[in-house]
Every structure is written in structure tokens, then in C-alpha cells.
Coordinates of C-alpha atoms and ligand atoms in Angstrom, one line a residue:
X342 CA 89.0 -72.8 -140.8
X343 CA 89.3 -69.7 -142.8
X344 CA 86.5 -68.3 -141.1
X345 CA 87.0 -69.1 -138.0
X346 CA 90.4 -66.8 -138.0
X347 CA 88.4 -64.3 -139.6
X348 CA 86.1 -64.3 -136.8
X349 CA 89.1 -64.3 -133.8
X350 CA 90.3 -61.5 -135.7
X351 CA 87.2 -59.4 -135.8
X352 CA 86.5 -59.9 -132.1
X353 CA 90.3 -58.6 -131.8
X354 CA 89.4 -55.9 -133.3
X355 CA 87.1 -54.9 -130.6
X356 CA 88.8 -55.9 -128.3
X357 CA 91.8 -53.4 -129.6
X358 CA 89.7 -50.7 -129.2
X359 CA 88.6 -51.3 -126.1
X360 CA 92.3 -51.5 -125.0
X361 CA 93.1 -48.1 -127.4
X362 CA 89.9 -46.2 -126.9
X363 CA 88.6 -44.3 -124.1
X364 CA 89.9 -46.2 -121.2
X365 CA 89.8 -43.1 -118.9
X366 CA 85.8 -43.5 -119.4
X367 CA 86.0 -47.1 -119.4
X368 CA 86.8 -46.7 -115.3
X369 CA 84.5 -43.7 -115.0
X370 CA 81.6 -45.5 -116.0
X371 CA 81.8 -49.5 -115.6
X372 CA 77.8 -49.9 -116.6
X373 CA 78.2 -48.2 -119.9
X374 CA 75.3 -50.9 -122.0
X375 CA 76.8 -52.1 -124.6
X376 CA 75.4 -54.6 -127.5
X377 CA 77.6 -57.2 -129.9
X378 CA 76.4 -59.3 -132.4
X379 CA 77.5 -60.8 -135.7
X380 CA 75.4 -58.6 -138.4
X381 CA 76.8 -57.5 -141.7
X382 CA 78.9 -60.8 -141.9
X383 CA 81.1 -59.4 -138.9
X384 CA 80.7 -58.4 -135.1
X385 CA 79.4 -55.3 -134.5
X386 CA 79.4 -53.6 -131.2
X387 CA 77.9 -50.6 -129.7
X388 CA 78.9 -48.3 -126.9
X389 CA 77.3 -46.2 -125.2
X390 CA 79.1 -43.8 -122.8
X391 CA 76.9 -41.6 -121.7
X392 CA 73.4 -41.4 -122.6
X393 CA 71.4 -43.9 -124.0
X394 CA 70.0 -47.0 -122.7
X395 CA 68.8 -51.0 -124.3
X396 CA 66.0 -49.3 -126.4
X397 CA 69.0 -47.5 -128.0
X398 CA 70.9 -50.4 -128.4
X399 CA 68.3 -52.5 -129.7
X400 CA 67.1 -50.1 -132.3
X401 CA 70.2 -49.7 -133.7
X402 CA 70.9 -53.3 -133.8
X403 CA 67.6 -53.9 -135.9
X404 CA 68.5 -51.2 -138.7
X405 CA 72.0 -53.6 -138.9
X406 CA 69.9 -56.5 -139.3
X407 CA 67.5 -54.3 -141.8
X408 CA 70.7 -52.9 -143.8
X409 CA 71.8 -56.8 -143.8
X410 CA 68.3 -58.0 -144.8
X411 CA 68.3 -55.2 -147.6
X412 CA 71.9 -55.3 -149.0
X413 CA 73.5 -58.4 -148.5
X414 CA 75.0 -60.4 -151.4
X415 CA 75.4 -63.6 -149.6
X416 CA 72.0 -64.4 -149.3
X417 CA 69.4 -65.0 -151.4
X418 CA 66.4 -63.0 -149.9
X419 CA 67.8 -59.9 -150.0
X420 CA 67.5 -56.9 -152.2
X421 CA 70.6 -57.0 -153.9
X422 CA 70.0 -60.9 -154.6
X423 CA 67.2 -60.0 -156.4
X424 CA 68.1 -57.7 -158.4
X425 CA 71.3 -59.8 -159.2
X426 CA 68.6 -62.7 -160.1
X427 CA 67.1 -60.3 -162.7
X428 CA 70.3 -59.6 -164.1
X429 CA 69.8 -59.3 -168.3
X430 CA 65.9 -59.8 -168.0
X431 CA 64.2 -56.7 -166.1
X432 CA 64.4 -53.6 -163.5
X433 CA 63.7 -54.4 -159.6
X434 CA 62.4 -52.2 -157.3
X435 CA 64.2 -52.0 -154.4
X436 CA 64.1 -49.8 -150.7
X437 CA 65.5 -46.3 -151.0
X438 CA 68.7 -47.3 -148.1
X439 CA 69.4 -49.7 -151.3
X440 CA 69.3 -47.1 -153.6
X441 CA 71.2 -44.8 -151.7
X442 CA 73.7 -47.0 -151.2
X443 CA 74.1 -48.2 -155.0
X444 CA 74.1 -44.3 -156.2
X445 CA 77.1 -43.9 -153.7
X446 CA 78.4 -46.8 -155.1
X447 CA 78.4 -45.5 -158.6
X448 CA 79.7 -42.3 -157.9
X449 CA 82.4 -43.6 -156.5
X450 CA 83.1 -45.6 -159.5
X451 CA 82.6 -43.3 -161.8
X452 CA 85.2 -40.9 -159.8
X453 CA 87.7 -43.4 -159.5
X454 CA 87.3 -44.8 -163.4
X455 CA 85.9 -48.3 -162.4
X456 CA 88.7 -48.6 -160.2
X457 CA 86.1 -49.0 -157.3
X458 CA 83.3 -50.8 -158.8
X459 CA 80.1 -52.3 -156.9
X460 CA 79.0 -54.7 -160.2
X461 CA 82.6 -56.1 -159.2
X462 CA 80.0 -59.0 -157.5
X463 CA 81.2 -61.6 -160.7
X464 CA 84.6 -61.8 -159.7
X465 CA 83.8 -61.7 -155.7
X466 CA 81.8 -64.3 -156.0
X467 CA 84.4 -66.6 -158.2
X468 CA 87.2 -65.7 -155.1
X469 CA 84.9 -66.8 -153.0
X470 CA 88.0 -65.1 -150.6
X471 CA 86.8 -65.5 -146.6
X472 CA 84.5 -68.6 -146.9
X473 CA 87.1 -71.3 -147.1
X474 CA 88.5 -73.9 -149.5
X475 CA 89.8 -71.3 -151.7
X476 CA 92.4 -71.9 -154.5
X477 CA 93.0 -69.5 -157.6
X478 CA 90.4 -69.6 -160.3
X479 CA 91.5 -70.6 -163.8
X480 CA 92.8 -67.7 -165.7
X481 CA 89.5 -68.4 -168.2
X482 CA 86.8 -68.4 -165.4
X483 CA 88.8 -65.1 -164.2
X484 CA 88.4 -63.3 -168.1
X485 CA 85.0 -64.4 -168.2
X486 CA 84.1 -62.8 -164.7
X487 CA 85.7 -59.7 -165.2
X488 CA 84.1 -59.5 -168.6
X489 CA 80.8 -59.0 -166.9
X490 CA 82.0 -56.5 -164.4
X491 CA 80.9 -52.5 -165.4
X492 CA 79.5 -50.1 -163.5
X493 CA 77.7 -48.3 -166.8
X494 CA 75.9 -50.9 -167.2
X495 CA 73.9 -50.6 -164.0
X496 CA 70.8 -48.5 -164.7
X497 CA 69.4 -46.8 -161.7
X498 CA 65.3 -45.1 -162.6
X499 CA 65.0 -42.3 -160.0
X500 CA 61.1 -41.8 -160.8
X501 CA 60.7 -45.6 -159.9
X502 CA 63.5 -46.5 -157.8
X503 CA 64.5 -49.5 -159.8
X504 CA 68.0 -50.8 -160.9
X505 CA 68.7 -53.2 -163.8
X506 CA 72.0 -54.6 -164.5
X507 CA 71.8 -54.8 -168.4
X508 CA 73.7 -58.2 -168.6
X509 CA 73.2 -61.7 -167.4
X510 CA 75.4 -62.9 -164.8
X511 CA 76.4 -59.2 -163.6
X512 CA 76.3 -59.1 -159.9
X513 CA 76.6 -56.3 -157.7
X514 CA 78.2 -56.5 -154.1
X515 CA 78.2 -53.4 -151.7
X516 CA 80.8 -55.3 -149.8
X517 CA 82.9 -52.1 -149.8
X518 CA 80.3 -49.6 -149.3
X519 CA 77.7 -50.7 -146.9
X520 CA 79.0 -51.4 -143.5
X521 CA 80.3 -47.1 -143.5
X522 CA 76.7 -46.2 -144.7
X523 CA 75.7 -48.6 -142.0
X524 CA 77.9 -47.3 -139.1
X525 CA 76.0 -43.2 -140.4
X526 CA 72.9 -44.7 -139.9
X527 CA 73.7 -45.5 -136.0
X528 CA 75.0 -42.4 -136.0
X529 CA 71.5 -40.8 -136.9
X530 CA 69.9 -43.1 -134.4
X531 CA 72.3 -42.1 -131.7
X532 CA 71.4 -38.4 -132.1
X533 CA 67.7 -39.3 -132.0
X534 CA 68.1 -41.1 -127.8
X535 CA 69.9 -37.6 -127.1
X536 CA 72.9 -39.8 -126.7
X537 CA 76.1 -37.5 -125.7
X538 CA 79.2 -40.1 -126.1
X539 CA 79.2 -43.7 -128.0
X540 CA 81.3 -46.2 -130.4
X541 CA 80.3 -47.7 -132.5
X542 CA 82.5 -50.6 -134.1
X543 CA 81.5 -52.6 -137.3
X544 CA 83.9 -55.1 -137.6
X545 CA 86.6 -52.6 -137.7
X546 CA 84.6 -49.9 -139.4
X547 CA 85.1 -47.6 -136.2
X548 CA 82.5 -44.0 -135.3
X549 CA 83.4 -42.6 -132.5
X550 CA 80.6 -39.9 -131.8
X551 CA 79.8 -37.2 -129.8
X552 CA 82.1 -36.2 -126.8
X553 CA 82.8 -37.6 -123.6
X554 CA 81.8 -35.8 -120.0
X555 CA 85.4 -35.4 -119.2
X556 CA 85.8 -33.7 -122.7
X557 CA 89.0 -35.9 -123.3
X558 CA 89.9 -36.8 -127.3
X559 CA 88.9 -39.8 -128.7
X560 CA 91.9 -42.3 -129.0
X561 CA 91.0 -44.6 -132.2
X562 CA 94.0 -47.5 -132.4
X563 CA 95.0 -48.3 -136.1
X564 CA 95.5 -52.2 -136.5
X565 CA 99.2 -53.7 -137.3
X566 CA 98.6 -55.3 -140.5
X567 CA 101.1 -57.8 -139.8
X568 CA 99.8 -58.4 -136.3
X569 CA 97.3 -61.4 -136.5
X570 CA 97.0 -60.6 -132.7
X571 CA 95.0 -57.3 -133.0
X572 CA 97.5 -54.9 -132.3
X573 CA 97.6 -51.4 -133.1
X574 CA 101.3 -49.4 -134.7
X575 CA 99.9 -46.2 -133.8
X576 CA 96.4 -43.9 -132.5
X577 CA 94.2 -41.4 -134.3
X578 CA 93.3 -38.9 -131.7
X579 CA 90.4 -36.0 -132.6
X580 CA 86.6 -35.2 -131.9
X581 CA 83.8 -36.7 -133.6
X582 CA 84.9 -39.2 -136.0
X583 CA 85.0 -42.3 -138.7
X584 CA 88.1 -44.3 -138.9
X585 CA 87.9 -47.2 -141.5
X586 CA 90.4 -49.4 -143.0
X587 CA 90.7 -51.8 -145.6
X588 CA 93.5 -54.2 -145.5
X589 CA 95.0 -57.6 -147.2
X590 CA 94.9 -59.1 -143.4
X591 CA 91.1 -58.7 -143.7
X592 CA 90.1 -61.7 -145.4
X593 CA 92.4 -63.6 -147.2
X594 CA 94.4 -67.0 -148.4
X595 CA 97.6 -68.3 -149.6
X596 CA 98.6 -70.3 -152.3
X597 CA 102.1 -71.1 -153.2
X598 CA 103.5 -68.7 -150.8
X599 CA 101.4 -66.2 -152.1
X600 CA 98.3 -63.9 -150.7
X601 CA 95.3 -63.6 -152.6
X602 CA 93.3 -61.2 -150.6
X603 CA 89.5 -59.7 -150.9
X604 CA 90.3 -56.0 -152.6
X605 CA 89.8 -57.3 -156.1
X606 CA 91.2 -55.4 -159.2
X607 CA 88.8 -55.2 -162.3
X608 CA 91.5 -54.5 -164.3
X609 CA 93.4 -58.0 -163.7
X610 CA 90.4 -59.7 -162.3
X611 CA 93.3 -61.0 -159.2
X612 CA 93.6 -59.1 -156.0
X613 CA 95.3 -55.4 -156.3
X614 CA 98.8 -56.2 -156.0
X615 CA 100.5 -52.8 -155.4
X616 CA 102.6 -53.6 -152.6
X617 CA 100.0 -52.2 -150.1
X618 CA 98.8 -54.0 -146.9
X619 CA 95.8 -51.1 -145.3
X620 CA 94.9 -48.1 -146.2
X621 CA 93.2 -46.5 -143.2
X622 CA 90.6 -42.7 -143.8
X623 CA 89.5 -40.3 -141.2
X624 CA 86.4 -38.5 -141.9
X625 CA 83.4 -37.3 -140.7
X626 CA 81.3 -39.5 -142.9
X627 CA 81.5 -43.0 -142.8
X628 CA 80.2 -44.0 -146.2
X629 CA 82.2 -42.0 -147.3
X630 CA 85.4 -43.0 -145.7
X631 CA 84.6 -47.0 -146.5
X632 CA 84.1 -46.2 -150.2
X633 CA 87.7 -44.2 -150.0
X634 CA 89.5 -46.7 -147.8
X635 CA 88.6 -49.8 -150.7
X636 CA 89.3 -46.8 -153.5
X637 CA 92.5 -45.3 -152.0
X638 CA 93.7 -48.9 -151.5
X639 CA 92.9 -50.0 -155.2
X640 CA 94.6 -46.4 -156.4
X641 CA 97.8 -46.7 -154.4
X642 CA 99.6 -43.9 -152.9
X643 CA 100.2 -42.0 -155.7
X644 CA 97.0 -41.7 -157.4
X645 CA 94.9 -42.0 -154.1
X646 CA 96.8 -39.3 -152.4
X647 CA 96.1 -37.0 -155.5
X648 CA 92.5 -38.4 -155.5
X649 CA 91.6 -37.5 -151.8
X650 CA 92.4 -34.0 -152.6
X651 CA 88.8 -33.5 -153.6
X652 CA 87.6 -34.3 -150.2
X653 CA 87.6 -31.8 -147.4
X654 CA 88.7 -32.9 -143.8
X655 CA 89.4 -36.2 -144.6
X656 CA 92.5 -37.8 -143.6
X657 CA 94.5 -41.1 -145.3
X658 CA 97.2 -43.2 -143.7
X659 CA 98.9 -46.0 -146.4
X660 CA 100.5 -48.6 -144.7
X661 CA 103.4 -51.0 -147.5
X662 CA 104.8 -54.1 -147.2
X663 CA 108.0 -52.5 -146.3
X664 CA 106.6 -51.2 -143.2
X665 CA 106.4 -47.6 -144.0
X666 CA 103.5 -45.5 -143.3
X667 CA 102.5 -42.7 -145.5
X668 CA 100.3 -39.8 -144.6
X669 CA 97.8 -37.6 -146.7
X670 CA 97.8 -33.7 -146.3
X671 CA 96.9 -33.3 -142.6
X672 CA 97.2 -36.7 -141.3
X673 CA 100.3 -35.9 -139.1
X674 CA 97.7 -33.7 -137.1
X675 CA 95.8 -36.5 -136.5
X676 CA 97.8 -39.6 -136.5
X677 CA 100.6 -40.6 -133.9
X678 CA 103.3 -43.7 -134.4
X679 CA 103.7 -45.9 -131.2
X680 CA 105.5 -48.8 -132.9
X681 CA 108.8 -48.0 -133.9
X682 CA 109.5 -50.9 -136.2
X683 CA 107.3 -49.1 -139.1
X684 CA 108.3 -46.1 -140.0
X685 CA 107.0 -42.4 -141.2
X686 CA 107.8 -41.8 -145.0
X687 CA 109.3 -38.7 -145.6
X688 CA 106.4 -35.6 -146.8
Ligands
ADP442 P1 86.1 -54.8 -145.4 O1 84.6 -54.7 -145.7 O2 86.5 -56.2 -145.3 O3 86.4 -54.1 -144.2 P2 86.5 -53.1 -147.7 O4 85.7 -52.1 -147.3 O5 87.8 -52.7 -148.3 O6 86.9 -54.2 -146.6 O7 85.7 -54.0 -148.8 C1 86.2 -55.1 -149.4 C2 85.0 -55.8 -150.1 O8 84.6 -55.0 -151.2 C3 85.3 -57.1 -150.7 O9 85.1 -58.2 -149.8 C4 84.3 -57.2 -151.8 O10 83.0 -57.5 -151.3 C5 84.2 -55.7 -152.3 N1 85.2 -55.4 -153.4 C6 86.3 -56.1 -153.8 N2 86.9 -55.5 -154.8 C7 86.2 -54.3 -155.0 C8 86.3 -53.3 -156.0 N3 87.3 -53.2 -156.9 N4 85.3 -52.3 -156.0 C9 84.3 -52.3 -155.1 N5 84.2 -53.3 -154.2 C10 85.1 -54.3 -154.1
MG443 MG1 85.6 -50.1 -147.8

């Protein structure tokens, strides 16, 4: 059930930026090839606009299914499973895209305090939030999971590209992480076919790259969060660019009146409850901007608004529960409000 929605929702999501992004190319060029498949545990489609052709396509579709293959924590070949199997007993080599990705990771929860945390795997994996029949765990099983989550006590070896997670029954998940390092890997492969003008959308992780013929803006549509229909309150406009959100509409359930969504807090061990509902960043980098979209969500407006300050040219919009939209440093070059029921928080 829950999955199915989650699955009319993602292909909403491309549909909404077909409807928001570059229609005035859409006419121009009715053959653009284009490519959709569920990868990464969401549809993924590519664009191309102009240049490019099905090798393109088909290349960049096979280093999804590699980045999948490498760094998924739902499956039990993967990388990451492995070295989740070896928790408490020994180091595992692993590819360097996986070690990339993990160092990110780590960074990004050693800047954030643990706040962001990719050995938060424990308690994703007792949510079990997206994959149906979920109900809230016992407040024990929840301790115990949590107990287990800490990024300093994953141990990455440079010199042999291993990673060891000192303690049994730690788990990492790049959940938060990987589809943004994902969506810059495209990228490079885009710039290798000479391609001139593309999207690329990863289940709502959106790159729009390069710049069309008629040198027009990219129009990138931000999701209603209350919308389960896939529409957009408002449109980043710009050049080259990553626009990702995270959001409680993502994946999510309710019990007693009450939603438990997928952004986890390893404080509480129970979804971040900070009266947010997306936090959408616009960067250049997309790895980047999916790390800060989970953080900034998990910080809040406050904290994450003074935490973005470290990052040049990047761009946050926080969406609440009351409907009111608030915008980083910059954003209000960027960012324009179509539906007037939400409304701009004063600077
Ligand atoms: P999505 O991938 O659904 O677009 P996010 O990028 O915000 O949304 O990632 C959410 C995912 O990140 C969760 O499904 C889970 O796998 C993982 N996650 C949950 N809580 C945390 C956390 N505190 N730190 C790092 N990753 C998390
Ligand atoms: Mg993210």
C-alpha cells in the first residue's frame, strides 16, 4: 500500500517538472531521448535537450544501477551490506564511489554534531518507514537502536580503503547522501557526450545542467508538501543547477493521528519533530545539497540557517507546518512564490 503511494508520488514528481521545467524546449524539440527507470529505490529520469543520444542515456543509467549495486542498504549484496555484516568483527574493503561517499557522510556528521549521521542505519532499519505495515517501535527497541548509532565509531583506512564499524549491530545507510552524489556523477557523464542541455531527476533530487539553445533560465518547480498531487507553491529560476528536498511527505505513516516520517533524529531515536514539513537547497553540487537538505531539515531554521553560512552559493528554502516559507541569505534571488496560500516569512 504504502509503497505503492510512494511510487504515484515519485512519478508525480516527474511529471511536475515536466509541467514546471523547460516547457518552451519541451515544443522546440519533441524528440528530446529521454530514459526512466526505478534505480536507487525511486524513478529516475534523464533528459536530454540538446546533445546527447541512447549511448548517453544508457551509460548513465548503468553508473545508477552501479551506485545502487555499491551503496544500497536494502539489499544484501551490496557494499554497504557487507560491511554492515562485519559490523564488531573486522574492516571491509570496499570501491572508492563508496568511500567517497561515506567520507562525505562523515563530514557532514561531524559538522552538524551527529545531527546528520550515516551509522543512523539501526534505527532506519527498526522504522522500517516506506515499506509498509509500520507501527511505532517500543520505546526499548528505540533506546537500544539509537544506542548503536555514532558516527566516531566508523573507522575509514585511507592506505587500504577499508571501513569498520567498531560495534555489532551498527548499520550505516547513505539514504541521505547517495542519490545527490549520484545525480554529480550524471553530471560528469553528461560533460563527457558533449551534452549542451539535460535534467536529470532522481526521484525528486533535481540537476538541471548546462544551458538551453534558446539561452532561457531553468525553471525548477518546488513541491507543495501538503499536495499529495505533485504540485508545486513556487519555482527556482537560475543557470546550472541542483535543487533537492527532503520532506515529511516523502515517505511516511500515521498512527493515532500522528506522522512518523523517514528524517530520523539520533537524539530521540523518533522522527525530527520541529514543526518542519521540506527543506528544499540550491547548489551547484548535488552531494552536497542532499547532505544539507536531510541536515538543514534535522537543524531547523535556526541552527540550519546559521549552519549554511559556511557554504558559498548555496541557497535554502524551509517550508512549516503553518505554511510559511523561510528563505536563506539569497534565496529571494532565486526563489519565486506562485501559491498564495503559503506565505513569505518576514527577513
Ligand atoms: P529522500 O532520500 O527521501 O529524498 P533525504 O535525502 O532527506 O530524503 O534522506 C532521508 C533518508 O536518510 C532516510 O530515508 C534514511 O535512509 C536516512 N536518514 C534518516 N535520518 C537520518 C539522519 N539523522 N542522518 C542521516 N541520514 C538519515
Ligand atoms: Mg538528503
Amino acid at each position: 500500500m504504502r509503497h505503492s503511494k510512494i511510487m504515484t508520488l515519485r512519478w508525480l514528481a516527474v511529471a511536475l517538472l515536466l509541467a514546471a521545467g523547460t516547457f518552451a524546449a519541451t515544443s522546440l524539440y519533441a524528440e528530446e531521448p529521454t530514459k526512466t527507470d526505478f534505480v536507487l529505490g525511486t524513478v529516475c529520469t534523464v533528459r536530454l535537450i540538446e546533445g546527447g543520444d541512447k549511448a548517453t542515456l544508457d551509460e548513465a543509467f548503468s553508473r545508477l544501477r552501479a551506485i545502487e549495486d555499491h551503496m544500497s542498504a536494502n539489499r544484501d549484496d551490496t557494499e554497504i551490506s557487507q560491511v554492515n555484516a562485519m559490523a564488531g568483527k573486522k574492516p571491509v574493503k570496499v570501491s572508492e564511489d563508496t568511500f567517497y561517499v561515506i567520507s562525505k557522510a562523515l563530514e557532514y556528521a561531524r559538522l552538524t554534531n551527529g545531527a546528520f549521521d550515516p551509522s543512523v542505519g539501526p534505527l532506519v532499519k527498526l522504522w522500517n518507514i516506506g515499506n509498509g505495515g509500520e507501527k511505532v517501535p517500543p520505546a526499548k527497541e528505540i533506546l537500544a537502536a539509537k544506542a548503536l548509532v555514532d558516527w566516531r565509531q566508523v573507522v575509514l583506512d585511507t592506505t587500504t580503503r577499508t571501513v569498520f564499524l567498531k560495534k555489532s549491530g551498527m548499520r550505516l545507510d547513505l539514504g541521505a547522501i547517495a542519490k545527490g552524489y549520484a545525480a554529480d556523477e550524471i553530471e560528469k557523464i553528461l560533460m563527457n557526450h558533449k551534452v549542451k542541455a539535460a535534467v536529470i531527476d532522481l526521484g525528486g533530487n533535481i540537476f538541471v545542467f548546462g544551458s538551453k539553445k534558446d539561452k532561457s533560465p531553468w525553471r525548477v518547480g518546488i513541491q507543495n508538501p501538503e499536495s499529495e498531487r505533485g504540485e508545486y507553491l513556487g519555482i527556482v529560476t537560475g543557470g546550472q543547477m541542483t535543487v533537492v528536498t527532503s520532506g515529511v511527505y516523502e515517505r511516511y505513516f500515521i498512527e493515532n493521528g500522528k506522522r512518523y516520517h523517514h528524517i530520523l533524529s539520533t537524539q530521540t531515536g523518533f522522527p525530527v519533530d520541529n514543526g518542519l514539513v521540506s527543506v528544499s537547497i540550491i547548489s551547484k553540487s548535488s552531494i552536497d545539497a542532499d547532505a544539507l537538505s536531510t541536515s538543514l531539515f534535522i537543524l531547523g531554521i535556526e541552527k540550519g540557517m546559521e549552519f549554511l553560512k559556511q557554504f558559498p552559493d548555496t541557497y535554502a528554502i524551509f517550508i512549516d507546518k503553518d505554511k510559511k516559507i523561510y528563505l536563506s541569505v539569497g534565496a529571494g534571488k532565486v526563489f519565486t512564490l506562485q501559491d498564495n496560500t503559503y506565505r513569505l516569512a518576514e527577513q
